[in-house]
């Protein structure tokens, strides 16, 4: 399966891409929500998206709303990976349609645990 | 009110989870940064809403390169200035994001900005330092400041 990593930080994209590659995913990346949507439209092999909340151009919440509004992406799993750690933000993201929420900082084990919960990795 | 112990826990958690580096409190970090005379970097994330202010992360150029090297898995000397600034900005973002729930009310985070140079002062207009916590990582000083805009 291919995973799309969306984060405006090149360092964070590097960290997440390495973890996901080691787990066995093919990785593509984008720097903001609008670029992420373009990647998703171009590549029907993407089955999972890791998206940050605070992004330029189109933020992660708006990206999630756009993806969940399009039935073509019903099977795409969404995980928000964010520094936004308040309960209200997590609930808002879940209401918008994310499947899991990972708070920064995270460990590799946390990512694996969330993927395992979605049936996308061995726990 | 945010306490020094809470900042310590946030910074140690980030350093252990993301960087796998040890970091400890160092009350001389501010002086060492000011008197060091070399290149330093400051990451800044502004907070707006019920709390108005900013979270700032100051460190030496050497430490910024070291942590960026860990995040990019590259030798520190092989990194571009943009990559070092990006890494420091993301660390500042994580610190600000984890401080935010400790503040009263609801606030929003700005995207991080980073300044770099020698003998400069970054001023968040109309604000004062609410809390400043110094650290040492690999013998290099690092300073976390929470500034609040004066009302």
JSON list of N, CA and C in Angstrom, two decimals, chain A residues 23-77:
[
{"chain": "A", "resi": 23, "resn": "UNK", "atom": "N", "xyz": [8.24, 0.04, 7.79]},
{"chain": "A", "resi": 23, "resn": "UNK", "atom": "CA", "xyz": [7.10, -0.84, 8.05]},
{"chain": "A", "resi": 23, "resn": "UNK", "atom": "C", "xyz": [6.67, -1.57, 6.77]},
{"chain": "A", "resi": 24, "resn": "UNK", "atom": "N", "xyz": [7.03, -0.97, 5.61]},
{"chain": "A", "resi": 24, "resn": "UNK", "atom": "CA", "xyz": [6.74, -1.66, 4.36]},
{"chain": "A", "resi": 24, "resn": "UNK", "atom": "C", "xyz": [5.86, -0.89, 3.39]},
{"chain": "A", "resi": 25, "resn": "UNK", "atom": "N", "xyz": [5.59, 0.38, 3.70]},
{"chain": "A", "resi": 25, "resn": "UNK", "atom": "CA", "xyz": [4.77, 1.20, 2.81]},
{"chain": "A", "resi": 25, "resn": "UNK", "atom": "C", "xyz": [5.64, 1.87, 1.74]},
{"chain": "A", "resi": 26, "resn": "UNK", "atom": "N", "xyz": [5.04, 2.08, 0.55]},
{"chain": "A", "resi": 26, "resn": "UNK", "atom": "CA", "xyz": [5.63, 3.00, -0.42]},
{"chain": "A", "resi": 26, "resn": "UNK", "atom": "C", "xyz": [5.19, 4.39, 0.04]},
{"chain": "A", "resi": 27, "resn": "UNK", "atom": "N", "xyz": [6.10, 5.35, 0.00]},
{"chain": "A", "resi": 27, "resn": "UNK", "atom": "CA", "xyz": [5.80, 6.66, 0.56]},
{"chain": "A", "resi": 27, "resn": "UNK", "atom": "C", "xyz": [5.86, 7.75, -0.51]},
{"chain": "A", "resi": 28, "resn": "UNK", "atom": "N", "xyz": [4.82, 8.59, -0.54]},
{"chain": "A", "resi": 28, "resn": "UNK", "atom": "CA", "xyz": [4.87, 9.84, -1.30]},
{"chain": "A", "resi": 28, "resn": "UNK", "atom": "C", "xyz": [4.58, 10.96, -0.30]},
{"chain": "A", "resi": 29, "resn": "UNK", "atom": "N", "xyz": [5.01, 12.18, -0.62]},
{"chain": "A", "resi": 29, "resn": "UNK", "atom": "CA", "xyz": [4.89, 13.25, 0.38]},
{"chain": "A", "resi": 29, "resn": "UNK", "atom": "C", "xyz": [4.39, 14.54, -0.25]},
{"chain": "A", "resi": 30, "resn": "UNK", "atom": "N", "xyz": [3.81, 15.38, 0.60]},
{"chain": "A", "resi": 30, "resn": "UNK", "atom": "CA", "xyz": [3.35, 16.71, 0.18]},
{"chain": "A", "resi": 30, "resn": "UNK", "atom": "C", "xyz": [3.57, 17.67, 1.34]},
{"chain": "A", "resi": 31, "resn": "UNK", "atom": "N", "xyz": [3.70, 18.98, 1.00]},
{"chain": "A", "resi": 31, "resn": "UNK", "atom": "CA", "xyz": [4.03, 19.98, 2.01]},
{"chain": "A", "resi": 31, "resn": "UNK", "atom": "C", "xyz": [2.82, 20.71, 2.58]},
{"chain": "A", "resi": 32, "resn": "UNK", "atom": "N", "xyz": [1.66, 20.58, 1.94]},
{"chain": "A", "resi": 32, "resn": "UNK", "atom": "CA", "xyz": [0.45, 21.21, 2.48]},
{"chain": "A", "resi": 32, "resn": "UNK", "atom": "C", "xyz": [-0.78, 20.50, 1.94]},
{"chain": "A", "resi": 33, "resn": "UNK", "atom": "N", "xyz": [-1.94, 20.85, 2.45]},
{"chain": "A", "resi": 33, "resn": "UNK", "atom": "CA", "xyz": [-3.15, 20.13, 2.11]},
{"chain": "A", "resi": 33, "resn": "UNK", "atom": "C", "xyz": [-3.51, 20.17, 0.64]},
{"chain": "A", "resi": 34, "resn": "UNK", "atom": "N", "xyz": [-3.32, 21.33, 0.00]},
{"chain": "A", "resi": 34, "resn": "UNK", "atom": "CA", "xyz": [-3.68, 21.43, -1.42]},
{"chain": "A", "resi": 34, "resn": "UNK", "atom": "C", "xyz": [-2.80, 20.50, -2.26]},
{"chain": "A", "resi": 35, "resn": "UNK", "atom": "N", "xyz": [-1.50, 20.49, -1.97]},
{"chain": "A", "resi": 35, "resn": "UNK", "atom": "CA", "xyz": [-0.60, 19.58, -2.69]},
{"chain": "A", "resi": 35, "resn": "UNK", "atom": "C", "xyz": [-0.98, 18.12, -2.39]},
{"chain": "A", "resi": 36, "resn": "UNK", "atom": "N", "xyz": [-1.39, 17.87, -1.16]},
{"chain": "A", "resi": 36, "resn": "UNK", "atom": "CA", "xyz": [-1.81, 16.53, -0.78]},
{"chain": "A", "resi": 36, "resn": "UNK", "atom": "C", "xyz": [-3.01, 16.06, -1.58]},
{"chain": "A", "resi": 37, "resn": "UNK", "atom": "N", "xyz": [-3.98, 16.96, -1.77]},
{"chain": "A", "resi": 37, "resn": "UNK", "atom": "CA", "xyz": [-5.17, 16.62, -2.57]},
{"chain": "A", "resi": 37, "resn": "UNK", "atom": "C", "xyz": [-4.78, 16.30, -4.01]},
{"chain": "A", "resi": 38, "resn": "UNK", "atom": "N", "xyz": [-3.84, 17.08, -4.54]},
{"chain": "A", "resi": 38, "resn": "UNK", "atom": "CA", "xyz": [-3.37, 16.82, -5.92]},
{"chain": "A", "resi": 38, "resn": "UNK", "atom": "C", "xyz": [-2.73, 15.45, -6.02]},
{"chain": "A", "resi": 39, "resn": "UNK", "atom": "N", "xyz": [-1.88, 15.11, -5.05]},
{"chain": "A", "resi": 39, "resn": "UNK", "atom": "CA", "xyz": [-1.24, 13.78, -5.03]},
{"chain": "A", "resi": 39, "resn": "UNK", "atom": "C", "xyz": [-2.29, 12.68, -4.99]},
{"chain": "A", "resi": 40, "resn": "UNK", "atom": "N", "xyz": [-3.29, 12.88, -4.16]},
{"chain": "A", "resi": 40, "resn": "UNK", "atom": "CA", "xyz": [-4.34, 11.87, -3.99]},
{"chain": "A", "resi": 40, "resn": "UNK", "atom": "C", "xyz": [-5.11, 11.67, -5.29]},
{"chain": "A", "resi": 41, "resn": "UNK", "atom": "N", "xyz": [-5.38, 12.77, -6.01]},
{"chain": "A", "resi": 41, "resn": "UNK", "atom": "CA", "xyz": [-6.12, 12.68, -7.28]},
{"chain": "A", "resi": 41, "resn": "UNK", "atom": "C", "xyz": [-5.29, 12.01, -8.36]},
{"chain": "A", "resi": 42, "resn": "UNK", "atom": "N", "xyz": [-3.97, 12.23, -8.31]},
{"chain": "A", "resi": 42, "resn": "UNK", "atom": "CA", "xyz": [-3.08, 11.68, -9.35]},
{"chain": "A", "resi": 42, "resn": "UNK", "atom": "C", "xyz": [-2.79, 10.21, -9.16]},
{"chain": "A", "resi": 43, "resn": "UNK", "atom": "N", "xyz": [-2.89, 9.72, -7.91]},
{"chain": "A", "resi": 43, "resn": "UNK", "atom": "CA", "xyz": [-2.35, 8.40, -7.56]},
{"chain": "A", "resi": 43, "resn": "UNK", "atom": "C", "xyz": [-3.43, 7.57, -6.85]},
{"chain": "A", "resi": 44, "resn": "UNK", "atom": "N", "xyz": [-4.08, 6.68, -7.59]},
{"chain": "A", "resi": 44, "resn": "UNK", "atom": "CA", "xyz": [-5.16, 5.89, -6.95]},
{"chain": "A", "resi": 44, "resn": "UNK", "atom": "C", "xyz": [-4.61, 4.72, -6.14]},
{"chain": "A", "resi": 45, "resn": "UNK", "atom": "N", "xyz": [-3.29, 4.62, -6.01]},
{"chain": "A", "resi": 45, "resn": "UNK", "atom": "CA", "xyz": [-2.71, 3.57, -5.18]},
{"chain": "A", "resi": 45, "resn": "UNK", "atom": "C", "xyz": [-2.56, 3.99, -3.72]},
{"chain": "A", "resi": 46, "resn": "UNK", "atom": "N", "xyz": [-2.85, 5.26, -3.43]},
{"chain": "A", "resi": 46, "resn": "UNK", "atom": "CA", "xyz": [-2.72, 5.75, -2.05]},
{"chain": "A", "resi": 46, "resn": "UNK", "atom": "C", "xyz": [-3.89, 5.25, -1.21]},
{"chain": "A", "resi": 47, "resn": "UNK", "atom": "N", "xyz": [-3.57, 4.49, -0.17]},
{"chain": "A", "resi": 47, "resn": "UNK", "atom": "CA", "xyz": [-4.62, 3.95, 0.68]},
{"chain": "A", "resi": 47, "resn": "UNK", "atom": "C", "xyz": [-4.62, 4.50, 2.09]},
{"chain": "A", "resi": 48, "resn": "UNK", "atom": "N", "xyz": [-3.59, 5.27, 2.39]},
{"chain": "A", "resi": 48, "resn": "UNK", "atom": "CA", "xyz": [-3.43, 5.81, 3.75]},
{"chain": "A", "resi": 48, "resn": "UNK", "atom": "C", "xyz": [-2.79, 7.19, 3.65]},
{"chain": "A", "resi": 49, "resn": "UNK", "atom": "N", "xyz": [-3.28, 8.13, 4.47]},
{"chain": "A", "resi": 49, "resn": "UNK", "atom": "CA", "xyz": [-2.69, 9.47, 4.52]},
{"chain": "A", "resi": 49, "resn": "UNK", "atom": "C", "xyz": [-2.37, 9.81, 5.97]},
{"chain": "A", "resi": 50, "resn": "UNK", "atom": "N", "xyz": [-1.13, 10.26, 6.21]},
{"chain": "A", "resi": 50, "resn": "UNK", "atom": "CA", "xyz": [-0.76, 10.86, 7.50]},
{"chain": "A", "resi": 50, "resn": "UNK", "atom": "C", "xyz": [-0.72, 12.36, 7.27]},
{"chain": "A", "resi": 51, "resn": "UNK", "atom": "N", "xyz": [-1.54, 13.11, 7.99]},
{"chain": "A", "resi": 51, "resn": "UNK", "atom": "CA", "xyz": [-1.62, 14.55, 7.71]},
{"chain": "A", "resi": 51, "resn": "UNK", "atom": "C", "xyz": [-1.50, 15.36, 9.00]},
{"chain": "A", "resi": 52, "resn": "UNK", "atom": "N", "xyz": [-0.68, 16.40, 8.94]},
{"chain": "A", "resi": 52, "resn": "UNK", "atom": "CA", "xyz": [-0.53, 17.35, 10.04]},
{"chain": "A", "resi": 52, "resn": "UNK", "atom": "C", "xyz": [-1.75, 18.28, 10.07]},
{"chain": "A", "resi": 53, "resn": "UNK", "atom": "N", "xyz": [-1.99, 18.95, 11.19]},
{"chain": "A", "resi": 53, "resn": "UNK", "atom": "CA", "xyz": [-3.12, 19.88, 11.27]},
{"chain": "A", "resi": 53, "resn": "UNK", "atom": "C", "xyz": [-2.72, 21.25, 10.76]},
{"chain": "A", "resi": 54, "resn": "UNK", "atom": "N", "xyz": [-1.66, 21.81, 11.33]},
{"chain": "A", "resi": 54, "resn": "UNK", "atom": "CA", "xyz": [-1.26, 23.18, 11.00]},
{"chain": "A", "resi": 54, "resn": "UNK", "atom": "C", "xyz": [-0.38, 23.18, 9.76]},
{"chain": "A", "resi": 55, "resn": "UNK", "atom": "N", "xyz": [-0.99, 23.55, 8.64]},
{"chain": "A", "resi": 55, "resn": "UNK", "atom": "CA", "xyz": [-0.29, 23.56, 7.36]},
{"chain": "A", "resi": 55, "resn": "UNK", "atom": "C", "xyz": [-0.60, 24.85, 6.63]},
{"chain": "A", "resi": 56, "resn": "UNK", "atom": "N", "xyz": [0.32, 25.33, 5.79]},
{"chain": "A", "resi": 56, "resn": "UNK", "atom": "CA", "xyz": [0.01, 26.50, 4.97]},
{"chain": "A", "resi": 56, "resn": "UNK", "atom": "C", "xyz": [-0.94, 26.10, 3.83]},
{"chain": "A", "resi": 57, "resn": "UNK", "atom": "N", "xyz": [-1.51, 27.10, 3.18]},
{"chain": "A", "resi": 57, "resn": "UNK", "atom": "CA", "xyz": [-2.38, 26.92, 1.99]},
{"chain": "A", "resi": 57, "resn": "UNK", "atom": "C", "xyz": [-3.70, 26.22, 2.33]},
{"chain": "A", "resi": 58, "resn": "UNK", "atom": "N", "xyz": [-3.67, 24.94, 2.63]},
{"chain": "A", "resi": 58, "resn": "UNK", "atom": "CA", "xyz": [-4.87, 24.24, 3.10]},
{"chain": "A", "resi": 58, "resn": "UNK", "atom": "C", "xyz": [-4.46, 23.43, 4.32]},
{"chain": "A", "resi": 59, "resn": "UNK", "atom": "N", "xyz": [-5.11, 23.68, 5.47]},
{"chain": "A", "resi": 59, "resn": "UNK", "atom": "CA", "xyz": [-4.66, 22.96, 6.67]},
{"chain": "A", "resi": 59, "resn": "UNK", "atom": "C", "xyz": [-5.18, 21.52, 6.69]},
{"chain": "A", "resi": 60, "resn": "UNK", "atom": "N", "xyz": [-4.70, 20.76, 7.65]},
{"chain": "A", "resi": 60, "resn": "UNK", "atom": "CA", "xyz": [-5.02, 19.34, 7.70]},
{"chain": "A", "resi": 60, "resn": "UNK", "atom": "C", "xyz": [-6.50, 19.07, 7.92]},
{"chain": "A", "resi": 61, "resn": "UNK", "atom": "N", "xyz": [-7.15, 19.92, 8.70]},
{"chain": "A", "resi": 61, "resn": "UNK", "atom": "CA", "xyz": [-8.58, 19.75, 8.96]},
{"chain": "A", "resi": 61, "resn": "UNK", "atom": "C", "xyz": [-9.39, 19.97, 7.68]},
{"chain": "A", "resi": 62, "resn": "UNK", "atom": "N", "xyz": [-9.01, 21.01, 6.94]},
{"chain": "A", "resi": 62, "resn": "UNK", "atom": "CA", "xyz": [-9.69, 21.28, 5.66]},
{"chain": "A", "resi": 62, "resn": "UNK", "atom": "C", "xyz": [-9.43, 20.15, 4.67]},
{"chain": "A", "resi": 63, "resn": "UNK", "atom": "N", "xyz": [-8.21, 19.61, 4.70]},
{"chain": "A", "resi": 63, "resn": "UNK", "atom": "CA", "xyz": [-7.88, 18.48, 3.83]},
{"chain": "A", "resi": 63, "resn": "UNK", "atom": "C", "xyz": [-8.78, 17.28, 4.15]},
{"chain": "A", "resi": 64, "resn": "UNK", "atom": "N", "xyz": [-8.93, 16.98, 5.43]},
{"chain": "A", "resi": 64, "resn": "UNK", "atom": "CA", "xyz": [-9.77, 15.85, 5.84]},
{"chain": "A", "resi": 64, "resn": "UNK", "atom": "C", "xyz": [-11.21, 16.06, 5.40]},
{"chain": "A", "resi": 65, "resn": "UNK", "atom": "N", "xyz": [-11.71, 17.28, 5.59]},
{"chain": "A", "resi": 65, "resn": "UNK", "atom": "CA", "xyz": [-13.09, 17.58, 5.16]},
{"chain": "A", "resi": 65, "resn": "UNK", "atom": "C", "xyz": [-13.25, 17.37, 3.64]},
{"chain": "A", "resi": 66, "resn": "UNK", "atom": "N", "xyz": [-12.25, 17.82, 2.86]},
{"chain": "A", "resi": 66, "resn": "UNK", "atom": "CA", "xyz": [-12.31, 17.68, 1.40]},
{"chain": "A", "resi": 66, "resn": "UNK", "atom": "C", "xyz": [-12.29, 16.21, 0.98]},
{"chain": "A", "resi": 67, "resn": "UNK", "atom": "N", "xyz": [-11.44, 15.44, 1.64]},
{"chain": "A", "resi": 67, "resn": "UNK", "atom": "CA", "xyz": [-11.33, 14.01, 1.29]},
{"chain": "A", "resi": 67, "resn": "UNK", "atom": "C", "xyz": [-12.61, 13.28, 1.66]},
{"chain": "A", "resi": 68, "resn": "UNK", "atom": "N", "xyz": [-13.13, 13.55, 2.83]},
{"chain": "A", "resi": 68, "resn": "UNK", "atom": "CA", "xyz": [-14.33, 12.83, 3.29]},
{"chain": "A", "resi": 68, "resn": "UNK", "atom": "C", "xyz": [-15.60, 13.27, 2.55]},
{"chain": "A", "resi": 69, "resn": "UNK", "atom": "N", "xyz": [-15.52, 14.41, 1.86]},
{"chain": "A", "resi": 69, "resn": "UNK", "atom": "CA", "xyz": [-16.67, 14.87, 1.07]},
{"chain": "A", "resi": 69, "resn": "UNK", "atom": "C", "xyz": [-16.74, 14.18, -0.28]},
{"chain": "A", "resi": 70, "resn": "UNK", "atom": "N", "xyz": [-15.67, 13.46, -0.66]},
{"chain": "A", "resi": 70, "resn": "UNK", "atom": "CA", "xyz": [-15.60, 12.81, -1.97]},
{"chain": "A", "resi": 70, "resn": "UNK", "atom": "C", "xyz": [-15.70, 11.30, -1.80]},
{"chain": "A", "resi": 71, "resn": "UNK", "atom": "N", "xyz": [-16.80, 10.69, -2.24]},
{"chain": "A", "resi": 71, "resn": "UNK", "atom": "CA", "xyz": [-16.97, 9.23, -2.06]},
{"chain": "A", "resi": 71, "resn": "UNK", "atom": "C", "xyz": [-15.86, 8.40, -2.73]},
{"chain": "A", "resi": 72, "resn": "UNK", "atom": "N", "xyz": [-15.16, 8.99, -3.68]},
{"chain": "A", "resi": 72, "resn": "UNK", "atom": "CA", "xyz": [-14.07, 8.26, -4.35]},
{"chain": "A", "resi": 72, "resn": "UNK", "atom": "C", "xyz": [-12.98, 7.86, -3.36]},
{"chain": "A", "resi": 73, "resn": "UNK", "atom": "N", "xyz": [-12.91, 8.55, -2.22]},
{"chain": "A", "resi": 73, "resn": "UNK", "atom": "CA", "xyz": [-11.85, 8.28, -1.24]},
{"chain": "A", "resi": 73, "resn": "UNK", "atom": "C", "xyz": [-12.38, 7.60, 0.03]},
{"chain": "A", "resi": 74, "resn": "UNK", "atom": "N", "xyz": [-13.55, 6.99, -0.09]},
{"chain": "A", "resi": 74, "resn": "UNK", "atom": "CA", "xyz": [-14.14, 6.35, 1.09]},
{"chain": "A", "resi": 74, "resn": "UNK", "atom": "C", "xyz": [-13.22, 5.29, 1.71]},
{"chain": "A", "resi": 75, "resn": "UNK", "atom": "N", "xyz": [-12.42, 4.62, 0.87]},
{"chain": "A", "resi": 75, "resn": "UNK", "atom": "CA", "xyz": [-11.56, 3.55, 1.39]},
{"chain": "A", "resi": 75, "resn": "UNK", "atom": "C", "xyz": [-10.20, 4.05, 1.87]},
{"chain": "A", "resi": 76, "resn": "UNK", "atom": "N", "xyz": [-9.93, 5.34, 1.68]},
{"chain": "A", "resi": 76, "resn": "UNK", "atom": "CA", "xyz": [-8.63, 5.88, 2.11]},
{"chain": "A", "resi": 76, "resn": "UNK", "atom": "C", "xyz": [-8.66, 6.13, 3.62]},
{"chain": "A", "resi": 77, "resn": "UNK", "atom": "N", "xyz": [-7.69, 5.56, 4.32]},
{"chain": "A", "resi": 77, "resn": "UNK", "atom": "CA", "xyz": [-7.60, 5.76, 5.77]},
{"chain": "A", "resi": 77, "resn": "UNK", "atom": "C", "xyz": [-6.84, 7.05, 6.05]}
]
